[in-house]
Short mmCIF file of C-alpha atoms and ligand atoms in Angstrom, two decimals:
data_model
loop_
_atom_site.label_atom_id
_atom_site.label_comp_id
_atom_site.label_asym_id
_atom_site.label_seq_id
_atom_site.Cartn_x
_atom_site.Cartn_y
_atom_site.Cartn_z
CA MET A 1 -34.15 7.88 -9.31
CA TYR A 2 -30.24 8.73 -7.33
CA GLU A 3 -31.69 12.37 -6.34
CA GLU A 4 -34.92 10.94 -4.73
CA ALA A 5 -33.33 8.18 -2.87
CA VAL A 6 -30.95 10.89 -1.23
CA SER A 7 -33.45 13.24 -0.12
CA ARG A 8 -35.60 10.15 1.14
CA LEU A 9 -32.45 9.01 2.96
CA ALA A 10 -32.10 12.53 4.15
CA SER A 11 -35.74 12.67 5.17
CA ALA A 12 -35.85 9.16 7.09
CA ARG A 13 -37.16 8.82 10.84
CA SER A 14 -36.78 5.39 10.82
CA LEU A 15 -33.88 3.31 9.13
CA ALA A 16 -33.39 -0.35 8.22
CA VAL A 17 -30.14 -1.87 7.00
CA ILE A 18 -29.69 -5.21 5.90
CA THR A 19 -26.54 -6.65 4.83
CA GLY A 20 -25.00 -9.75 3.48
CA ALA A 21 -21.68 -11.43 2.16
CA GLY A 22 -20.88 -8.92 -0.37
CA ILE A 23 -20.81 -5.58 2.09
CA SER A 24 -17.25 -8.03 3.71
CA ALA A 25 -16.25 -8.61 0.08
CA GLU A 26 -14.29 -5.92 0.26
CA SER A 27 -12.86 -6.26 3.34
CA GLY A 28 -11.34 -10.03 1.78
CA ILE A 29 -14.25 -12.08 3.00
CA PRO A 30 -15.17 -13.82 -0.50
CA THR A 31 -18.86 -14.52 -0.74
CA PHE A 32 -20.30 -18.17 -1.14
CA ARG A 33 -21.11 -17.95 -4.76
CA GLY A 34 -17.81 -15.80 -6.25
CA LYS A 35 -14.98 -17.30 -7.39
CA ASP A 36 -13.41 -18.04 -4.73
CA GLY A 37 -16.23 -19.73 -2.66
CA LEU A 38 -14.41 -23.73 -2.87
CA TRP A 39 -12.98 -24.91 -0.42
CA ARG A 40 -10.99 -28.69 -1.07
CA ASN A 41 -13.43 -28.92 -3.76
CA TYR A 42 -16.39 -28.79 -1.23
CA LYS A 43 -18.89 -26.22 -2.00
CA ALA A 44 -20.27 -24.25 1.15
CA GLU A 45 -23.78 -25.87 0.70
CA GLU A 46 -21.80 -29.04 1.34
CA LEU A 47 -20.09 -27.71 4.89
CA ALA A 48 -22.73 -25.24 6.13
CA THR A 49 -25.39 -28.31 6.77
CA PRO A 50 -26.46 -30.32 10.13
CA GLU A 51 -25.68 -33.54 7.56
CA ALA A 52 -21.66 -32.79 7.34
CA PHE A 53 -21.41 -31.55 10.64
CA GLU A 54 -22.92 -35.42 11.35
CA ARG A 55 -20.70 -36.94 9.56
CA SER A 56 -17.95 -35.31 10.25
CA PRO A 57 -17.76 -32.89 12.47
CA SER A 58 -13.44 -32.01 12.18
CA VAL A 59 -14.02 -31.29 8.14
CA VAL A 60 -16.32 -28.59 9.22
CA TRP A 61 -14.46 -27.30 12.27
CA GLU A 62 -11.93 -27.34 9.92
CA TRP A 63 -13.36 -25.38 7.19
CA TYR A 64 -14.45 -22.92 10.01
CA ASP A 65 -10.96 -22.04 11.44
CA MET A 66 -9.72 -21.39 7.71
CA ARG A 67 -12.81 -18.88 7.80
CA ARG A 68 -12.07 -17.70 11.48
CA GLY A 69 -8.69 -17.20 10.61
CA VAL A 70 -9.72 -14.69 7.20
CA CYS A 71 -12.39 -13.15 9.54
CA ALA A 72 -9.25 -12.32 12.00
CA SER A 73 -7.13 -10.71 9.77
CA ALA A 74 -9.53 -8.65 8.26
CA LYS A 75 -10.84 -5.29 8.66
CA PRO A 76 -13.76 -3.56 8.22
CA ASN A 77 -14.16 -1.36 5.43
CA PRO A 78 -15.83 2.41 4.48
CA ALA A 79 -19.14 0.45 4.09
CA HIS A 80 -19.03 -1.05 7.35
CA PHE A 81 -18.08 2.28 8.75
CA ALA A 82 -21.48 3.98 7.02
CA VAL A 83 -23.79 1.73 8.60
CA ALA A 84 -22.40 2.34 11.86
CA ASP A 85 -22.76 6.14 11.33
CA MET A 86 -26.25 5.93 10.42
CA GLU A 87 -26.76 4.27 13.70
CA ARG A 88 -25.32 7.34 15.60
CA THR A 89 -27.62 9.74 13.34
CA ILE A 90 -30.97 8.31 12.58
CA GLU A 91 -32.41 6.86 16.46
CA ASP A 92 -34.22 4.35 15.08
CA PHE A 93 -32.48 1.99 13.26
CA LEU A 94 -31.90 -1.59 13.26
CA LEU A 95 -29.23 -3.44 11.00
CA ILE A 96 -30.16 -7.26 10.15
CA THR A 97 -27.14 -8.80 8.66
CA GLN A 98 -26.99 -12.27 7.20
CA ASN A 99 -22.74 -12.35 7.79
CA VAL A 100 -20.88 -14.24 10.89
CA ASP A 101 -17.89 -12.56 10.44
CA GLY A 102 -18.17 -9.98 13.42
CA LEU A 103 -16.96 -6.98 11.00
CA HIS A 104 -20.26 -4.43 11.69
CA CYS A 105 -19.47 -4.74 15.53
CA ARG A 106 -15.82 -3.99 15.18
CA ALA A 107 -17.06 -0.92 13.33
CA GLY A 108 -19.21 0.02 15.93
CA SER A 109 -22.41 -1.14 15.23
CA LYS A 110 -24.83 -2.12 18.72
CA LYS A 111 -28.37 -2.21 17.42
CA LEU A 112 -27.92 -5.53 15.49
CA LEU A 113 -29.13 -8.83 14.70
CA GLU A 114 -27.27 -11.68 13.43
CA ILE A 115 -29.52 -13.77 12.01
CA HIS A 116 -27.25 -16.33 10.99
CA GLY A 117 -25.11 -16.35 13.95
CA ASN A 118 -21.25 -15.48 14.38
CA ILE A 119 -18.47 -17.25 13.57
CA TRP A 120 -16.74 -16.70 17.14
CA LYS A 121 -19.09 -18.38 18.76
CA ALA A 122 -19.89 -22.43 19.07
CA ARG A 123 -23.37 -23.91 20.81
CA CYS A 124 -22.96 -27.29 22.41
CA MET A 125 -24.48 -30.38 21.07
CA LYS A 126 -25.98 -31.67 24.25
CA CYS A 127 -26.57 -29.21 26.87
CA ARG A 128 -26.87 -26.32 24.09
CA SER A 129 -24.72 -23.34 26.08
CA VAL A 130 -23.39 -20.82 23.64
CA PHE A 131 -19.62 -19.85 24.82
CA GLU A 132 -16.97 -17.63 22.88
CA VAL A 133 -14.38 -19.71 20.92
CA ASN A 134 -11.51 -17.09 19.94
CA GLU A 135 -8.11 -18.90 19.57
CA THR A 136 -7.53 -19.64 15.72
CA PRO A 137 -5.66 -21.84 14.69
CA LEU A 138 -8.29 -23.91 16.97
CA LYS A 139 -6.22 -25.54 20.19
CA GLU A 140 -8.88 -28.70 19.64
CA ASN A 141 -10.83 -29.72 16.48
CA PRO A 142 -13.79 -30.75 17.13
CA VAL A 143 -14.34 -28.06 19.27
CA ARG A 144 -15.83 -29.24 23.34
CA CYS A 145 -18.05 -27.59 25.58
CA LYS A 146 -17.17 -27.59 29.63
CA CYS A 147 -19.30 -30.25 30.14
CA GLY A 148 -17.16 -32.42 27.68
CA SER A 149 -19.49 -32.88 24.83
CA ILE A 150 -18.52 -31.81 21.06
CA ALA A 151 -19.80 -28.44 20.21
CA ARG A 152 -21.16 -26.80 16.71
CA PRO A 153 -20.51 -23.73 15.39
CA TYR A 154 -22.81 -21.13 16.51
CA ILE A 155 -24.45 -20.68 12.90
CA VAL A 156 -27.83 -20.98 11.36
CA TRP A 157 -27.23 -23.47 8.39
CA PHE A 158 -28.70 -24.25 5.41
CA GLY A 159 -31.87 -26.26 6.21
CA GLU A 160 -32.37 -25.18 9.84
CA ARG A 161 -34.40 -22.63 11.87
CA TYR A 162 -33.55 -19.41 12.50
CA GLU A 163 -32.92 -18.58 16.53
CA GLU A 164 -36.59 -18.34 18.47
CA GLY A 165 -37.98 -14.88 18.16
CA ILE A 166 -35.12 -12.99 15.87
CA LEU A 167 -37.08 -12.52 12.76
CA GLU A 168 -40.00 -11.94 14.61
CA ARG A 169 -37.88 -8.85 16.38
CA ALA A 170 -36.31 -8.45 12.76
CA SER A 171 -40.26 -8.57 10.82
CA GLU A 172 -41.55 -5.98 13.38
CA PHE A 173 -39.11 -3.04 12.68
CA LEU A 174 -39.34 -3.94 8.92
CA SER A 175 -42.91 -3.69 9.16
CA ARG A 176 -42.79 0.31 10.42
CA THR A 177 -39.69 1.63 8.74
CA ASP A 178 -39.83 4.11 6.29
CA PHE A 179 -36.24 3.30 4.62
CA LEU A 180 -34.43 0.25 4.21
CA ILE A 181 -31.09 -0.41 2.65
CA VAL A 182 -30.18 -3.80 1.23
CA ILE A 183 -26.43 -4.05 0.86
CA GLY A 184 -24.60 -7.26 -1.03
CA THR A 185 -27.38 -9.84 -0.66
CA SER A 186 -28.02 -12.20 -3.63
CA GLY A 187 -31.20 -13.41 -2.15
CA MET A 188 -30.68 -17.59 -2.84
CA VAL A 189 -31.47 -17.35 0.54
CA THR A 190 -34.64 -16.66 0.86
CA THR A 191 -35.64 -15.03 4.58
CA PRO A 192 -33.59 -12.37 3.58
CA VAL A 193 -35.96 -11.44 0.73
CA TRP A 194 -39.06 -12.28 2.68
CA LEU A 195 -38.00 -9.67 5.36
CA VAL A 196 -37.46 -7.16 2.25
CA GLN A 197 -41.15 -7.85 1.14
CA ILE A 198 -42.40 -6.81 4.29
CA ALA A 199 -40.74 -3.63 4.46
CA ASP A 200 -42.41 -2.95 0.85
CA LYS A 201 -45.70 -4.13 1.77
CA ALA A 202 -45.92 -1.38 4.60
CA GLY A 203 -44.61 1.20 1.95
CA ALA A 204 -40.83 1.87 2.85
CA TYR A 205 -38.64 3.28 0.16
CA ILE A 206 -35.70 0.58 -0.82
CA VAL A 207 -31.95 0.88 -2.07
CA ASP A 208 -30.43 -2.06 -3.29
CA ILE A 209 -26.69 -1.73 -3.42
CA ASN A 210 -24.97 -4.63 -5.27
CA ILE A 211 -22.11 -4.94 -7.36
CA GLU A 212 -24.62 -6.56 -9.96
CA PRO A 213 -28.68 -7.01 -10.35
CA SER A 214 -29.64 -9.17 -7.88
CA LEU A 215 -32.99 -10.87 -6.36
CA VAL A 216 -34.24 -7.76 -3.97
CA THR A 217 -33.27 -5.49 -6.72
CA GLY A 218 -36.75 -6.27 -8.92
CA ILE A 219 -38.43 -5.56 -5.60
CA ALA A 220 -36.15 -2.20 -4.82
CA ASP A 221 -37.12 1.88 -5.20
CA HIS A 222 -33.91 2.02 -6.86
CA PHE A 223 -30.67 0.26 -7.44
CA LEU A 224 -27.28 1.47 -6.50
CA GLU A 225 -25.19 0.03 -8.86
CA GLY A 226 -21.38 -0.43 -7.56
CA LYS A 227 -18.85 -1.96 -4.74
CA ALA A 228 -20.66 -0.98 -1.28
CA GLY A 229 -17.15 0.31 -0.03
CA LEU A 230 -17.46 3.12 -2.67
CA VAL A 231 -21.46 3.67 -3.20
CA LEU A 232 -22.66 3.28 0.15
CA PRO A 233 -20.58 5.79 2.35
CA GLU A 234 -21.39 8.47 -1.07
CA PHE A 235 -24.92 8.18 -0.69
CA TRP A 236 -25.02 8.52 2.70
CA SER A 237 -22.95 11.39 2.89
CA ASN A 238 -25.17 12.88 0.70
CA ALA A 239 -28.23 12.24 2.56
CA LYS A 240 -26.62 13.29 5.82
CA SER A 241 -25.65 16.51 4.53
CA LYS A 242 -29.43 17.53 3.90
CA ARG A 243 -30.61 16.17 6.65
CA HIS A 244 -31.54 18.60 9.91
P1 NAD B 301 -23.98 -14.13 -1.58
O1 NAD B 301 -22.41 -15.31 -1.34
O2 NAD B 301 -25.08 -15.48 -1.68
O3 NAD B 301 -23.85 -12.64 -2.29
C1 NAD B 301 -23.16 -12.00 -2.53
C2 NAD B 301 -23.90 -10.66 -2.94
O4 NAD B 301 -22.81 -9.29 -2.67
C3 NAD B 301 -23.76 -11.44 -4.51
O5 NAD B 301 -25.49 -10.47 -4.46
C4 NAD B 301 -22.79 -10.45 -4.74
O6 NAD B 301 -23.47 -10.22 -6.56
C5 NAD B 301 -22.56 -8.68 -4.06
N1 NAD B 301 -21.49 -8.63 -3.89
C6 NAD B 301 -19.97 -9.36 -4.05
N2 NAD B 301 -19.51 -8.17 -3.74
C7 NAD B 301 -19.73 -6.83 -3.49
C8 NAD B 301 -19.68 -5.80 -2.88
N3 NAD B 301 -18.36 -5.32 -2.89
N4 NAD B 301 -20.30 -4.58 -2.66
C9 NAD B 301 -21.97 -4.73 -3.01
N5 NAD B 301 -22.14 -6.31 -3.42
C10 NAD B 301 -21.23 -7.23 -4.00
O7 NAD B 301 -24.11 -14.18 0.06
P2 NAD B 301 -25.65 -13.98 0.79
O8 NAD B 301 -26.71 -13.70 0.02
O9 NAD B 301 -25.07 -12.74 2.00
O10 NAD B 301 -26.10 -15.32 1.53
C11 NAD B 301 -24.95 -16.26 1.80
C12 NAD B 301 -25.03 -16.63 3.29
O11 NAD B 301 -23.32 -17.23 3.83
C13 NAD B 301 -25.38 -15.82 3.94
O12 NAD B 301 -26.60 -15.55 5.05
C14 NAD B 301 -24.34 -15.67 5.27
O13 NAD B 301 -24.89 -16.21 5.92
C15 NAD B 301 -23.09 -16.60 4.92
N6 NAD B 301 -21.82 -16.17 4.50
C16 NAD B 301 -21.30 -14.84 5.55
C17 NAD B 301 -20.11 -14.12 4.75
C18 NAD B 301 -19.46 -13.02 5.77
O14 NAD B 301 -20.03 -13.40 7.30
N7 NAD B 301 -18.19 -12.31 5.58
C19 NAD B 301 -19.66 -14.93 4.10
C20 NAD B 301 -20.05 -15.70 3.00
C21 NAD B 301 -21.20 -15.98 3.29
ZN1 ZN B 302 -22.28 -28.94 27.28
#
């Protein structure tokens, strides 16, 4: 029930937010499975893999450079700003994002885990150092590290492991939070669903925000159907006005 969700959030002492590609859709960044999901007839699942990079580093970098261009001209939307305001209001807060676009940081979020990496960074294939690559279009493709070796996008690809310790930090918070908001996450990637289940088992109240039911909806206590940029700021301002 909407009213119950609002009053639970109003009294929450601890809040976690999990976001997926859907929160950035209204900023003009396509989701992987939406209608704009193809690039030169490749599916994302055919490009965002270590095998694709091994076959053709420059094609994979070209795809990322196209997406970097989209991210550079995109702006955070009211949903990103609402999440940043939650962090300023509720002391015990953690944002866990699957997005790599950097929009949460640009909206002012600081307590965040970018569990799938960041599109503005690269990692050397040899010395493994991580560095920023800010220019788009790229000056050289493939991107190279100072040591001379080829570097790859700093992204967790399909079939890859997460950065050491990052899921532990997320699950530690989720196992003790009293409220969780999940936004724009299809659940086709299984780790976010696993994280939602941790909060559920620990007794958190869970709200799912999406334009259509997802694999998270069945776990959630309340489903808020609609566009994140419309539904979330309203939900948050209702709850915030009841906080004391
Ligand atoms: P997904 O593309 O699988 O699913 C997106 C979800 O967002 C869908 O359930 C869809 O119904 C919902 N959605 C679409 N528009 C919405 C809106 N306006 N408001 C609320 N919900 C909306 O995305 P995913 O589950 O995050 O998984 C894909 C993976 O690909 C991610 O883990 C991420 O790493 C990566 N990815 C990132 C970006 C980005 O950084 N912006 C974009 C595409 C993919
Ligand atoms: Zn190197």
